Every structure is written in C-alpha cells, then in structure tokens.
Tab-separated table of C-alpha atoms and ligand atoms in Angstrom:
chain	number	residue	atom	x	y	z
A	1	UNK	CA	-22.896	-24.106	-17.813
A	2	UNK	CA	-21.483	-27.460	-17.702
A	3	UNK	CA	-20.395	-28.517	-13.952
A	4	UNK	CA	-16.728	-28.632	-14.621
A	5	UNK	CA	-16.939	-25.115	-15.643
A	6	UNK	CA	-18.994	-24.157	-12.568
A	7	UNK	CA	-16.486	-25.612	-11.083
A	8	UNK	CA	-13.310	-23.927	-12.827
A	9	UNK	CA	-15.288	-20.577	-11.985
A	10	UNK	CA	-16.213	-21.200	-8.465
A	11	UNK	CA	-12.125	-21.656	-8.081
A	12	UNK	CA	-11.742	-18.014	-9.624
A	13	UNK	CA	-13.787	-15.411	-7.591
A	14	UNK	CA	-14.719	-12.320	-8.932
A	15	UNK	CA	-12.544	-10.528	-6.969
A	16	UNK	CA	-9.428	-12.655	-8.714
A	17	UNK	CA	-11.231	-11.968	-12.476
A	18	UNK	CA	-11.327	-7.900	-11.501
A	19	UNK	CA	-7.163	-8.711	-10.669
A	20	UNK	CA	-6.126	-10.711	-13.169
A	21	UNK	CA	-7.895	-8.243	-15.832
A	22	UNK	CA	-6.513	-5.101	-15.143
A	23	UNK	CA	-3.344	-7.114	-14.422
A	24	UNK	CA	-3.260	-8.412	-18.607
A	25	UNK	CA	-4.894	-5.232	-19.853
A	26	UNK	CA	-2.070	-2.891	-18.176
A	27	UNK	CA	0.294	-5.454	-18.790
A	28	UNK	CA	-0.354	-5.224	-22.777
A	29	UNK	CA	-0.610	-1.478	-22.728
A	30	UNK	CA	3.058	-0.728	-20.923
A	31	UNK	CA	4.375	-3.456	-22.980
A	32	UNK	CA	3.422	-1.803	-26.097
A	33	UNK	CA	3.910	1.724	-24.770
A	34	UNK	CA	7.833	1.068	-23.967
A	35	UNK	CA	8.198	-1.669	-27.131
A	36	UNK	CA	10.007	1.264	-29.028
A	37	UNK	CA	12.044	2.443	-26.017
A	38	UNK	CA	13.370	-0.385	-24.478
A	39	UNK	CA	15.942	-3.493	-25.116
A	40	UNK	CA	14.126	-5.827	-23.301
A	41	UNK	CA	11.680	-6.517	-20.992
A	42	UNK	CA	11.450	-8.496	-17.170
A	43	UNK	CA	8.347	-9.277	-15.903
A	44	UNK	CA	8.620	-10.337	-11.698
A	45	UNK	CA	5.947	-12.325	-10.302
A	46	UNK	CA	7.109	-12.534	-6.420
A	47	UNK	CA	4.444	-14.186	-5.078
A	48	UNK	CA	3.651	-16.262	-8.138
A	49	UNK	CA	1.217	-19.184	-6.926
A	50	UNK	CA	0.484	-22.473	-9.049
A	51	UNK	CA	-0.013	-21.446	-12.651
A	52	UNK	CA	-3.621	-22.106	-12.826
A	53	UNK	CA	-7.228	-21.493	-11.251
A	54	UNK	CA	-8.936	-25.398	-11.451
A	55	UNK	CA	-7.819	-26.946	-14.469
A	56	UNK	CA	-7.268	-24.620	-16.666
A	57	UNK	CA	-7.752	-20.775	-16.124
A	58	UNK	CA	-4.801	-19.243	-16.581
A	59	UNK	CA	-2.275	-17.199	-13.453
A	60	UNK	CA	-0.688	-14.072	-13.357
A	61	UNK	CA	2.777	-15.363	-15.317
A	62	UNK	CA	0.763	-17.057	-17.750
A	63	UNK	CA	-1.255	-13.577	-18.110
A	64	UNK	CA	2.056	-12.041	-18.349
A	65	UNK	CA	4.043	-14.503	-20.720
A	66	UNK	CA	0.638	-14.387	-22.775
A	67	UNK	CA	1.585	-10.663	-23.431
A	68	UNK	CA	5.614	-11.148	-23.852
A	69	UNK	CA	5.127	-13.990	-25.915
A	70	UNK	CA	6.211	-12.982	-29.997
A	71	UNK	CA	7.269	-9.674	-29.265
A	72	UNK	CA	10.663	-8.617	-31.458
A	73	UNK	CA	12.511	-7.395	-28.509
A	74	UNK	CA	13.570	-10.176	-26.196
A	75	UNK	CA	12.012	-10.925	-22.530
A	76	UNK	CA	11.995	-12.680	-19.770
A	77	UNK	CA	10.026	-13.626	-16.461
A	78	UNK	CA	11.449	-14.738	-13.219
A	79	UNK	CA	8.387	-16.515	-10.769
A	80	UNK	CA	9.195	-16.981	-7.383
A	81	UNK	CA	7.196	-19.318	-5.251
A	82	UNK	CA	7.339	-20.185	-1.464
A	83	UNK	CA	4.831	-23.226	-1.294
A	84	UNK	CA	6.596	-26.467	-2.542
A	85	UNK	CA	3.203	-28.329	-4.294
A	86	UNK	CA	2.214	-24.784	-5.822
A	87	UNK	CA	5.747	-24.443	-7.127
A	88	UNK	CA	5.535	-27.797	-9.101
A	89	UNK	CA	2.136	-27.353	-10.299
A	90	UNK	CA	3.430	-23.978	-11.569
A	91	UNK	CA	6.731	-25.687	-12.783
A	92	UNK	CA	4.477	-27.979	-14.864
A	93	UNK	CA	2.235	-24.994	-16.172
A	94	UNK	CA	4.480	-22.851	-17.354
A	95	UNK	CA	7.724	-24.597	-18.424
A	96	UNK	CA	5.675	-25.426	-21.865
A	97	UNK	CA	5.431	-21.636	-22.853
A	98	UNK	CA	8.828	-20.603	-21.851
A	99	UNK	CA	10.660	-21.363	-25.412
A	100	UNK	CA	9.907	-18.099	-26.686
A	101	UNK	CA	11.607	-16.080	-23.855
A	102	UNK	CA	14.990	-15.575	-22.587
A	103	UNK	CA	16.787	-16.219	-19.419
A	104	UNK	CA	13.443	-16.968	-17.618
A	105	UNK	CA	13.843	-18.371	-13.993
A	106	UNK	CA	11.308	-20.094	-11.741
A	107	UNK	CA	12.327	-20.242	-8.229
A	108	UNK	CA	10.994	-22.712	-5.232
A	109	UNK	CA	11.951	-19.805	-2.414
A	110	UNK	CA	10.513	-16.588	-0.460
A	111	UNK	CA	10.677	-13.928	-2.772
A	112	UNK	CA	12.698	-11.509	0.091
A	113	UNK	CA	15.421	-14.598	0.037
A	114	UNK	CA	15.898	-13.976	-4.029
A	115	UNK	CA	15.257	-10.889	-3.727
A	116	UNK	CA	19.233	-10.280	-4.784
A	117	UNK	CA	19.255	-12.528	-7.631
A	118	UNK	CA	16.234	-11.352	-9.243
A	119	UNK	CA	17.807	-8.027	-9.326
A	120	UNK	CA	20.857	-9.171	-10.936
A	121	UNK	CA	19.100	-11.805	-13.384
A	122	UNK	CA	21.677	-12.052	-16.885
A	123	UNK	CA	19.067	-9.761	-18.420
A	124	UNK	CA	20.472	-6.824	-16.908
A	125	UNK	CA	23.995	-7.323	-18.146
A	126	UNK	CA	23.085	-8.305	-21.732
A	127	UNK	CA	20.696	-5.319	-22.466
A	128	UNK	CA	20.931	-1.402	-21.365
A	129	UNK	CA	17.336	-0.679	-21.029
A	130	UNK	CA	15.443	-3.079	-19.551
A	131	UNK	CA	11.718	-2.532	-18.220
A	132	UNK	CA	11.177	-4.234	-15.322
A	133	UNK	CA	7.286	-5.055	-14.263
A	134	UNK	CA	7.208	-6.487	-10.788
A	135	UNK	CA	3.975	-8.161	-9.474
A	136	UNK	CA	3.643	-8.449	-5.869
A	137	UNK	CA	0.738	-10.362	-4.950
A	138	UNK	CA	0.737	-11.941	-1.454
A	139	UNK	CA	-2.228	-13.955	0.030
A	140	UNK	CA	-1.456	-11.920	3.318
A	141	UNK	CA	0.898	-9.275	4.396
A	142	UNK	CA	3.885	-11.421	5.404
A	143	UNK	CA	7.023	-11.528	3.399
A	144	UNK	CA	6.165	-8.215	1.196
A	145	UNK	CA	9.008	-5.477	1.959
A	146	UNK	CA	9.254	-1.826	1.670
A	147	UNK	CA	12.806	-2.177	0.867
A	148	UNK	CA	12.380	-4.693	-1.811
A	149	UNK	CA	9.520	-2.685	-3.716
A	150	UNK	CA	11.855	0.407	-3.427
A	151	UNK	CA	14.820	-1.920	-5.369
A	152	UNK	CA	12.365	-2.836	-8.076
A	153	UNK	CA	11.248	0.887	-8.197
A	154	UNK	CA	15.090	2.218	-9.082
A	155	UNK	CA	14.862	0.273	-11.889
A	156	UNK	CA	14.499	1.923	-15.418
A	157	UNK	CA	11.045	1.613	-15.807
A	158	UNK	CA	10.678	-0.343	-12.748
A	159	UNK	CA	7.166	-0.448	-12.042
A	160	UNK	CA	5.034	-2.227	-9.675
A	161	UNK	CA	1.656	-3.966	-8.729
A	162	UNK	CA	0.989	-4.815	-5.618
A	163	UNK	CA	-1.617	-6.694	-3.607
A	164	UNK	CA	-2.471	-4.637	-0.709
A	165	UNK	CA	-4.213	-6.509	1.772
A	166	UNK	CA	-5.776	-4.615	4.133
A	167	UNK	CA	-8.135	-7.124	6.016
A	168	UNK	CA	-4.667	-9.302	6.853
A	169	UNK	CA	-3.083	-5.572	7.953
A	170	UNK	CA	-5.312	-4.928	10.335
A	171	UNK	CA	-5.746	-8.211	11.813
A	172	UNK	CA	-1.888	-8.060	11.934
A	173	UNK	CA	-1.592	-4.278	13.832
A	174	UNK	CA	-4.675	-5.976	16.120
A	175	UNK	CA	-2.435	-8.603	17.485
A	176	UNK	CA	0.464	-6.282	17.501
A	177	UNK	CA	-1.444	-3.842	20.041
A	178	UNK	CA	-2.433	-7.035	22.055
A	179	UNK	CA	1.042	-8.012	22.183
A	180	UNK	CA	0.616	-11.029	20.626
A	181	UNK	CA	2.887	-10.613	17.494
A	182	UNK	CA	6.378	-8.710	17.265
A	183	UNK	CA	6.437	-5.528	14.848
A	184	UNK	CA	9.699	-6.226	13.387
A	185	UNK	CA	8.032	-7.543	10.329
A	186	UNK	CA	5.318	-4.447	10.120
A	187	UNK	CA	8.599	-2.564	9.966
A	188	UNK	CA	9.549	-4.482	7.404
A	189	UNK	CA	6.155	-3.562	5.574
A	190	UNK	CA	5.880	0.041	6.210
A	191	UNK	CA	9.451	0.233	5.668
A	192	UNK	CA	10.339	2.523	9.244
A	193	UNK	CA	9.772	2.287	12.692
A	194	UNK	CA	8.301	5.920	12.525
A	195	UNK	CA	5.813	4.761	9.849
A	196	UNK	CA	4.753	1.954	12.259
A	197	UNK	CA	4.070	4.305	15.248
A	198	UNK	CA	1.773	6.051	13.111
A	199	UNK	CA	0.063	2.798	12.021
A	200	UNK	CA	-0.458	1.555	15.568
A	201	UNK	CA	-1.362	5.009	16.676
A	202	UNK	CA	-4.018	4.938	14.259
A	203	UNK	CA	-5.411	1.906	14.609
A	204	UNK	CA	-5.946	2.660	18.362
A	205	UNK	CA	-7.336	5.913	18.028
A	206	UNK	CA	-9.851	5.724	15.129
A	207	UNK	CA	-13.361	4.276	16.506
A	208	UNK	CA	-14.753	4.422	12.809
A	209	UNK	CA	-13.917	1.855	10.709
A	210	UNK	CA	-14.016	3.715	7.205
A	211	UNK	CA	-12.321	6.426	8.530
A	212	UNK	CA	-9.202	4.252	10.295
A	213	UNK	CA	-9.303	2.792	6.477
A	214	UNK	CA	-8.253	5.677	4.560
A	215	UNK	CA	-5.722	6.656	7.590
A	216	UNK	CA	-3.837	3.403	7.570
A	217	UNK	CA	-3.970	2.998	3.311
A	218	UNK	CA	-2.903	7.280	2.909
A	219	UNK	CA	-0.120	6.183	5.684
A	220	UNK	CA	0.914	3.307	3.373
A	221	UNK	CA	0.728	5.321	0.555
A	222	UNK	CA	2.868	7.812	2.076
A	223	UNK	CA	5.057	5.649	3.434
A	224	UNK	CA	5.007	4.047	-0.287
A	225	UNK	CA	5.711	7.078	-2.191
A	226	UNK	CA	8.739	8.726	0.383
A	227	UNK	CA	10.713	5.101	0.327
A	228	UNK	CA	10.302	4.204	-3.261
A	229	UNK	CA	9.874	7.627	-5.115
A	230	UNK	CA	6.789	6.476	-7.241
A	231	UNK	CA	5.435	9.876	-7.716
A	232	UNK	CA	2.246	8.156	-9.319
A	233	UNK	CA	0.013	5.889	-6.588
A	234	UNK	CA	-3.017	4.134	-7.533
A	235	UNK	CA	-5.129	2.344	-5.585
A	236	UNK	CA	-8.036	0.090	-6.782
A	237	UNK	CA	-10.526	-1.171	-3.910
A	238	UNK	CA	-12.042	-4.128	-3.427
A	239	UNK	CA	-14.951	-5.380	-1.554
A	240	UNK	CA	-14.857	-8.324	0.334
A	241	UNK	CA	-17.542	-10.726	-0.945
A	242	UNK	CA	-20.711	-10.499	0.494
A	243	UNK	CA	-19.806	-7.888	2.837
A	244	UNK	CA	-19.757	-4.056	2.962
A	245	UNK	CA	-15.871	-3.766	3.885
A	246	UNK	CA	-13.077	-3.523	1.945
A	247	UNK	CA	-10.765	-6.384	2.075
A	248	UNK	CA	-7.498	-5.406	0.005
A	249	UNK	CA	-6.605	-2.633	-2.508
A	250	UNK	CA	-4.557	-3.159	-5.810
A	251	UNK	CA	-1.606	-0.545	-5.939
A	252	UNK	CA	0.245	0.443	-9.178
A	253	UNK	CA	3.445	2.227	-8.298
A	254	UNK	CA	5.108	4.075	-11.154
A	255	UNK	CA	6.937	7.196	-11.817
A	256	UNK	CA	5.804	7.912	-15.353
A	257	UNK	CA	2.654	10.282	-15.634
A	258	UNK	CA	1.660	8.660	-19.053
A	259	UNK	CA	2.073	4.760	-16.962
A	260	UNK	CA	-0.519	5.954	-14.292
A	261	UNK	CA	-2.611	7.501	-17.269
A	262	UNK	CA	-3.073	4.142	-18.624
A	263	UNK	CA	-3.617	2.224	-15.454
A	264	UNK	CA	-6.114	4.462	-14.416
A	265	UNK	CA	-7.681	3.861	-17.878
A	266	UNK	CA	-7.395	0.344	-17.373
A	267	UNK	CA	-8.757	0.259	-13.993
A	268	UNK	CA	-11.915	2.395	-14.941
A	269	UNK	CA	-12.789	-0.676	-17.268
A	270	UNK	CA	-12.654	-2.902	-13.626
A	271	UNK	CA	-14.927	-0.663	-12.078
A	272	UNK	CA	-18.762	-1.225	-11.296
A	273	UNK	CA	-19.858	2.093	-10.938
A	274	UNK	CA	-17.097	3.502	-12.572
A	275	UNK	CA	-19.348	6.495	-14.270
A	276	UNK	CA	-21.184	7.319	-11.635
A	277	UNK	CA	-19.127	7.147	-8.783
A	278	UNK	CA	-15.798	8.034	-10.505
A	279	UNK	CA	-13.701	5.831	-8.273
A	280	UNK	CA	-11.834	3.043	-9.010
A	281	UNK	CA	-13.272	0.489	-6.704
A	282	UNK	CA	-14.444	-3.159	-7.786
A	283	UNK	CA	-17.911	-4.453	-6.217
A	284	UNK	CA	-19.227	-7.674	-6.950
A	285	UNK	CA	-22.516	-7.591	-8.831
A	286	UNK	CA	-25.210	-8.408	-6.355
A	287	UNK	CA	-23.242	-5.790	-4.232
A	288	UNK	CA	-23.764	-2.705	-6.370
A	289	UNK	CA	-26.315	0.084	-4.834
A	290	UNK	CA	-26.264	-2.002	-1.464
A	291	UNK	CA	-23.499	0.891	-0.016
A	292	UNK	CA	-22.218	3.893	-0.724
A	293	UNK	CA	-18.413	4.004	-1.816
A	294	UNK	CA	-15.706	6.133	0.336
A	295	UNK	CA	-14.933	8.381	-2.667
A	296	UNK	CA	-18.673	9.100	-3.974
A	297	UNK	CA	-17.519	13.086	-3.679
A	298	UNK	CA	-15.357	12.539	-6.434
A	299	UNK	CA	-17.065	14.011	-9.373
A	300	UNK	CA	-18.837	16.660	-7.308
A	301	UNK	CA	-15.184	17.514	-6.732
A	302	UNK	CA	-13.834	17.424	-9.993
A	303	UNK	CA	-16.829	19.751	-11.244
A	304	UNK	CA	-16.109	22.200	-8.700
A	305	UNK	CA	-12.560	22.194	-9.702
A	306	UNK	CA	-13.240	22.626	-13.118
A	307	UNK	CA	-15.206	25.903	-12.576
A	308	UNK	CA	-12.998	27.230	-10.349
A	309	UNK	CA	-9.943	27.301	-12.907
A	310	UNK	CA	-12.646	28.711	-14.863
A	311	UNK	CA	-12.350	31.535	-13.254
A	312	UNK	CA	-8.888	31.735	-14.334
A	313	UNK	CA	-10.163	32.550	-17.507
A	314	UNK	CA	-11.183	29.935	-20.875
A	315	UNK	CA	-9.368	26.566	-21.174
A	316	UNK	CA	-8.654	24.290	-23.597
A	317	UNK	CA	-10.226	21.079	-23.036
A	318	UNK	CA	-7.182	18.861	-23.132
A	319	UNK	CA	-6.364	21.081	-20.187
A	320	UNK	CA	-8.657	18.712	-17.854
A	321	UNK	CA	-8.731	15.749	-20.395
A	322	UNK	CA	-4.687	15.445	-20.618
A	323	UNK	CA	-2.823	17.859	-18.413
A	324	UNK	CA	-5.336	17.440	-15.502
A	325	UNK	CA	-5.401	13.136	-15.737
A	326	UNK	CA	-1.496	13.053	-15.556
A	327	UNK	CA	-1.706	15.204	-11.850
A	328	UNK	CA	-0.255	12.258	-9.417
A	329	UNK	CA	-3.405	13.263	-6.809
A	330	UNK	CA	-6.003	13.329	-9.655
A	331	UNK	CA	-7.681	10.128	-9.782
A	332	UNK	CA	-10.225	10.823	-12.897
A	333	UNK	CA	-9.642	9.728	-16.207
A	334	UNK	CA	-9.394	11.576	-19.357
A	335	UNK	CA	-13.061	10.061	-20.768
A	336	UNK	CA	-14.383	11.351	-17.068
A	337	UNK	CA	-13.485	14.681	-17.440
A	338	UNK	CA	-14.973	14.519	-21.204
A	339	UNK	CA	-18.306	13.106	-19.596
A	340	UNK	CA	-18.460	15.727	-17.087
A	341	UNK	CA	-17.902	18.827	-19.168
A	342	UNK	CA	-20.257	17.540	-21.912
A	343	UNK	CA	-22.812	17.278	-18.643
A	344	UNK	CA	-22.030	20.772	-17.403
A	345	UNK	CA	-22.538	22.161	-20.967
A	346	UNK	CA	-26.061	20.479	-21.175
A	347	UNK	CA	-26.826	22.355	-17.512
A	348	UNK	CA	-25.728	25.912	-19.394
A	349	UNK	CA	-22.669	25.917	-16.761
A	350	UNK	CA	-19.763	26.246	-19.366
A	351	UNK	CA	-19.986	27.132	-23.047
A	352	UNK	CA	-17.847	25.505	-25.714
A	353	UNK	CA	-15.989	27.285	-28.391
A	354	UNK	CA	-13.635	26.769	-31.572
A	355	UNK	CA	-10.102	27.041	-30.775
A	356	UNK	CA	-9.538	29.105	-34.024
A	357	UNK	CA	-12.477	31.331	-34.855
A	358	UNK	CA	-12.998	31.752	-31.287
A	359	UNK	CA	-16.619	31.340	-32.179
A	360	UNK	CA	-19.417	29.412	-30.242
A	361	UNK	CA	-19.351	25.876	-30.970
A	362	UNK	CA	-22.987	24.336	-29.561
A	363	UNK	CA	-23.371	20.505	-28.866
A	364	UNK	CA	-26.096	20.142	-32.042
A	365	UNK	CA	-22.484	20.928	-34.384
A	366	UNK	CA	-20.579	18.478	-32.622
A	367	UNK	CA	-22.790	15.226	-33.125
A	368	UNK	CA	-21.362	12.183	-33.958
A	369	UNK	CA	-24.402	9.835	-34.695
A	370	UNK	CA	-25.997	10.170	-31.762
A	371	UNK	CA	-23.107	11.501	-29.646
A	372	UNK	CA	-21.978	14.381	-28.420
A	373	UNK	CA	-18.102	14.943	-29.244
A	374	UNK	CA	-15.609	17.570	-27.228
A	375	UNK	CA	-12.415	17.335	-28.923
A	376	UNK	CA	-9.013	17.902	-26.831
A	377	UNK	CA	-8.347	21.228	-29.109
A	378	UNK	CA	-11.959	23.278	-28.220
A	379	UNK	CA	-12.467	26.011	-25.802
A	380	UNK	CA	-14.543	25.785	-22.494
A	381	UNK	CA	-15.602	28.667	-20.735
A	382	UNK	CA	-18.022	29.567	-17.800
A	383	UNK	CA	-21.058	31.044	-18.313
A	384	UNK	CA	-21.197	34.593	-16.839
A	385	UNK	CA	-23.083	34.732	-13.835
A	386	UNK	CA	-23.314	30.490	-13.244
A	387	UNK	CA	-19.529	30.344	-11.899
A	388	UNK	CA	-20.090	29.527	-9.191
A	389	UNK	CA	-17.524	26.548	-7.661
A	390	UNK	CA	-19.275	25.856	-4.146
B	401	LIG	C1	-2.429	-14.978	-4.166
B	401	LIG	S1	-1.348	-16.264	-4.560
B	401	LIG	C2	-0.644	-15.752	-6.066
B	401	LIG	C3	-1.538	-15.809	-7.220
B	401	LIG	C4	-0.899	-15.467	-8.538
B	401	LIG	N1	-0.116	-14.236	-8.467
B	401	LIG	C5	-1.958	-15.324	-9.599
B	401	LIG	O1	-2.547	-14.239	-9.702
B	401	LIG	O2	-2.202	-16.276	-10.327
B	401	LIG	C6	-0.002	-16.022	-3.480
B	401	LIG	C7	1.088	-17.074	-3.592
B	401	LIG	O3	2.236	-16.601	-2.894
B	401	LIG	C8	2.875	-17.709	-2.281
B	401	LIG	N2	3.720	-17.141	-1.202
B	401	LIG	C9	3.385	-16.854	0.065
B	401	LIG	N3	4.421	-16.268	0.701
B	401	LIG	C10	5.418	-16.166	-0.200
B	401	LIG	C11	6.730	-15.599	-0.168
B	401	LIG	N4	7.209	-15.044	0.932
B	401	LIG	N5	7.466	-15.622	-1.289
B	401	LIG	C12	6.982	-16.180	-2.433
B	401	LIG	N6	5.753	-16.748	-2.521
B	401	LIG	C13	4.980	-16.727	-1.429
B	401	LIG	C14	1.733	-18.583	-1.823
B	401	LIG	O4	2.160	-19.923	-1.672
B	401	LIG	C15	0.728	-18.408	-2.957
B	401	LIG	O5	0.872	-19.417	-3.916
C-alpha cells in the first residue's frame, strides 16, 4: 500500500470501519424499507465531527447523504458540531453534496443547545410523515441526554444510534464516587436520579469487572427503554484495541420489530465470530480466539429454547426464523436460527417435514448445490425420546 494510504487508514481504526459500516448498511436498508411509507426523510448527526478520516475517507453525514442522495422523496440532514476547526473542515466537506437535499442545516453548537431547533427543522411543517434517523456519536459521555434521545424517539419513525461509551462511563462514575466530579450531568445521561443511584451503587459493589459491565450497560438499557419507549435495544460491543475489555457499545433504539430485524442483520455482517459465538460483538483481527466473549452461551441457549417449544408440539420454521428474530430480548438472527436447526437435524435432534403432505422431508431432498435449504414454510419436530432441553 502506498504510504498516503497507510496513512489515510492508520487515521480510521478498525473499530471506526466496524461503525461506520453498519452505520451505511442500516442506513440504506431503513431508507429503502420506509421509501414507500414516508414523505420525507431527516437524518441527525449530533455529534457530527469533521467530514473526513485523513484526506479523504468519508464521515458519518457523508455515509448518510451518500444514501439520501437521488432518492424521489425529498430529505434532509441537519450536522451539529461543537469543535470550531472540525466544524469548518466539515463545512468544507460537505457543503459540495448538499444540492440534492432540502432544508439541510449544519450547525457550529452543542447538540443539547439545538436540540429545539433540530426538532422543529422546516421539514416537519412541509411534510406529514417524516422519518427521522438520529446519530448520536460522542467521543465521551458528556453532552449526550436521556431527554434528548427520548425527543428524537417520539418521532414517527424516530430512530436512533448511539455511541455508548462505556470506558468514558466508568471513568466518569469513578470520579463521581471519589467526589471529584458532580452527578448532575450523569443524571442528565441516565436520565433520573434513581437510575444514577443504581449506577453508583453498582459500580461500588461489583469487584468483577465483566460482571459490573453487563450491570451498568442492562441499567442503561433499562433506563433507555422506560424513558424513550424503544421497545427494540441493540447493543453491538466493541473491544478496545489491543486489549481484552470492552471500550464502548453501539446502541440502535427503535420501536419497529422489522427495524431491529434488519439491524441485527446488519450487525451480524460486523461481527468476527458472528457464527460461532452468535453475538454481536466486533473484535479486531489479531484479537479473535485470544478471549472468550460475555455472551458465548448464546446459541447453547437458543438450542435449548428451540427444543423446549418443541415440546409444545411441531413448528413451522418461520416460527424461530421470523416470529422468534422480531422478540425485543432475542438477539439471534433469522440465518442463525436457520444454521442451528439445519445443525440439530444433522445430530438426529429434530426431524423436518412438508408443511402440506405432512410427510418427512430429509436434508438429501432439500440440496441446493451443495447446501442444505430449510425453507420458512417446513415443519420441525423433535425426535421422540432426544427432547431433551437441559
Ligand atoms: C466521534 S466524533 C464524530 C465522528 C462522526 N460521527 C463520524 O463518524 O464521522 C465526535 C465529535 O463530536 C464533537 N462534539 C463533542 N461534544 C459535542 C457536543 N456536545 N455537541 C456536538 N458535537 C460535539 C467532537 O468535536 C467530535 O468532532
């Protein structure tokens, strides 16, 4: 590689590649999903940075306006950033590829102080259904509101992506226990004073670090899900480089099961170890194999389940490969479930059957090339005697 582009790349960590793809790729899919449905569309970036990675890599709103860009139904983007040289680099950047949008507005501000105006942008007033994609990606914890994420959330469609950053959290709740730092602005972040208690609490009490982990990011996710009323959580983890921690978490908040369908699509095409693990976690390269991940039960889980609704009597597979994928706490994706029952059949645990004639359908008449298929309409059922979900 030529040293300007080892240098472009050494700009862009891996960690920012993993972002920025399932950023574009979900960003695509929901704007073709809701084309049909909606008047127009709004992309937020709150926390928008300078435009570029080295010369020429492109942001998040350049992702974003990448994806708007020629669609029949009009759009626009509003990018809000704090820092005054990254705000004119991004000014530069993206003013070029704004002709094609409407009403777009970059702002040199905090996104809480615009907070009003975004929400109030002329889109709104021109167009009845607007779908409003909010990108909230902080290099720390300051500045990102409960209260703001829960305006963006009311919004038809509102959904949002947010940069959870867990190493800067717990640095944060640190000082706060020393008395170092205030927690008005961790009240601001969990959203209550209650929710806060619990953080702090936690923090103090758990000895193990994995375990304090999933405490504080369920309490955020809690705390997430009662003030915004996103029924449908996910979060993505991410290592920090080199080390065998996690440093922040992605977080797509929607309320749509078919929006957290996709995402969780999309972010199984981020993840390492996605088919053997069957968590959505992002580990650098040289990483992979050196630790285990804090979900590895997952599809030991998800097989267990399985054969205990077996027991319930047969099912169709869509059951597991649609129904199942769309359940907010089920974190598996459609091809996952596929994987696993075409592995359970091949251990004689299940048996698979045509919906119609009822008859046994085996894996040799369901080849294609060298593939086994298990279409969403065929039968699963346990095999007498090997039900057995513990
Ligand atoms: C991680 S960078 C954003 C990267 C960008 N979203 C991307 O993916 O290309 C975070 C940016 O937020 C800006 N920032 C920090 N606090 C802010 C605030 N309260 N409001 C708006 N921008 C802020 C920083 O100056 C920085 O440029």
């Amino acid at each position: 590689m030529p040293s300007v582009g080892r240098r472009h790349f050494g700009d862009y960590s891996p960690q920012t590649q993993a972002k920025h793809a399932i950023l574009r790729k979900y960003f695509c899919a929901y704007v073709s999903a809701l084309e049909r449905n909606v008047d127009a569309f709004h992309y937020v970036d709150g926390f928008a940075g300078q435009g570029t990675y080295g010369d020429d890599l492109p942001g998040s709103p350049l992702l974003a306006i990448g994806a708007l860009t020629g669609l029949v139904k009009p759009a626009a983007v509003t990018l809000v950033e704090a820092d005054g040289r990254a705000f004119e680099k991004l000014e530069q950047v993206i003013t070029p590829h704004l002709a094609g949008l409407a009403d777009s507005w970059l702002v040199h501000a905090e996104f809480e102080a615009v907070i009003d105006q975004v929400l109030a942008r002329p889109i709104y007033t021109r167009y009845r259904n607007v779908a409003t994609f909010a990108f909230i990606d902080p290099c720390g914890v300051k500045g990102v509101r409960m209260r703001d994420i829960s305006r963006l959330m009311t919004l038809r469609y509102g959904e949002c992506l947010l940069f959870w950053n867990y190493d800067g959290l717990n640095r944060w709740l640190g000082a706060v226990v020393a008395g170092s730092h205030p927690t008005e602005r961790l009240v601001d972040f969990f959203g209550s004073r209650p929710a806060v208690d619990l953080a702090i609490e936690c923090y103090r009490a758990s000895a193990q670090p994995r375990r304090k982990e999933i405490e504080l990011r369920d309490l955020y996710l809690k705390a997430l899900r009662d003030s915004t009323g996103a029924a449908f959580l996910l979060p993505f983890r991410f290592e920090a480089a080199g080390k065998a921690r996690t440093s922040h978490y992605l977080i797509h908040c929607s309320r749509h099961p078919l929006a957290f369908r996709m995402m969780k699509d999309v972010m199984a095409t981020a993840t390492t170890d996605f088919a053997t693990v069957g968590v959505f976690e992002f580990l650098r390269a040289d990483e992979i194999g050196a630790q285990s991940s804090l979900f590895r039960p997952a599809l030991d889980n998800a097989r267990a389940a399985i054969l205990n609704e077996l027991r319930g009597g047969d099912r169709a597979v869509r059951t597991f490969t649609e129904k199942w994928v769309e359940r907010p706490d089920d974190f598996l994706t459609g091809k996952l479930y596929r994987q696993e029952l075409l592995q359970m059949e091949a251990e004689d645990l299940i048996q698979v059957m045509d919906s119609r004639s009822g008859q046994l359908k085996p894996v040799n008449q369901r080849m294609k090339g060298p593939r086994p298929t298990l279409g969403p309409e065929l039968i699963v059922r346990a095999v007498a005697g090997r039900n057995s979900a513990t």
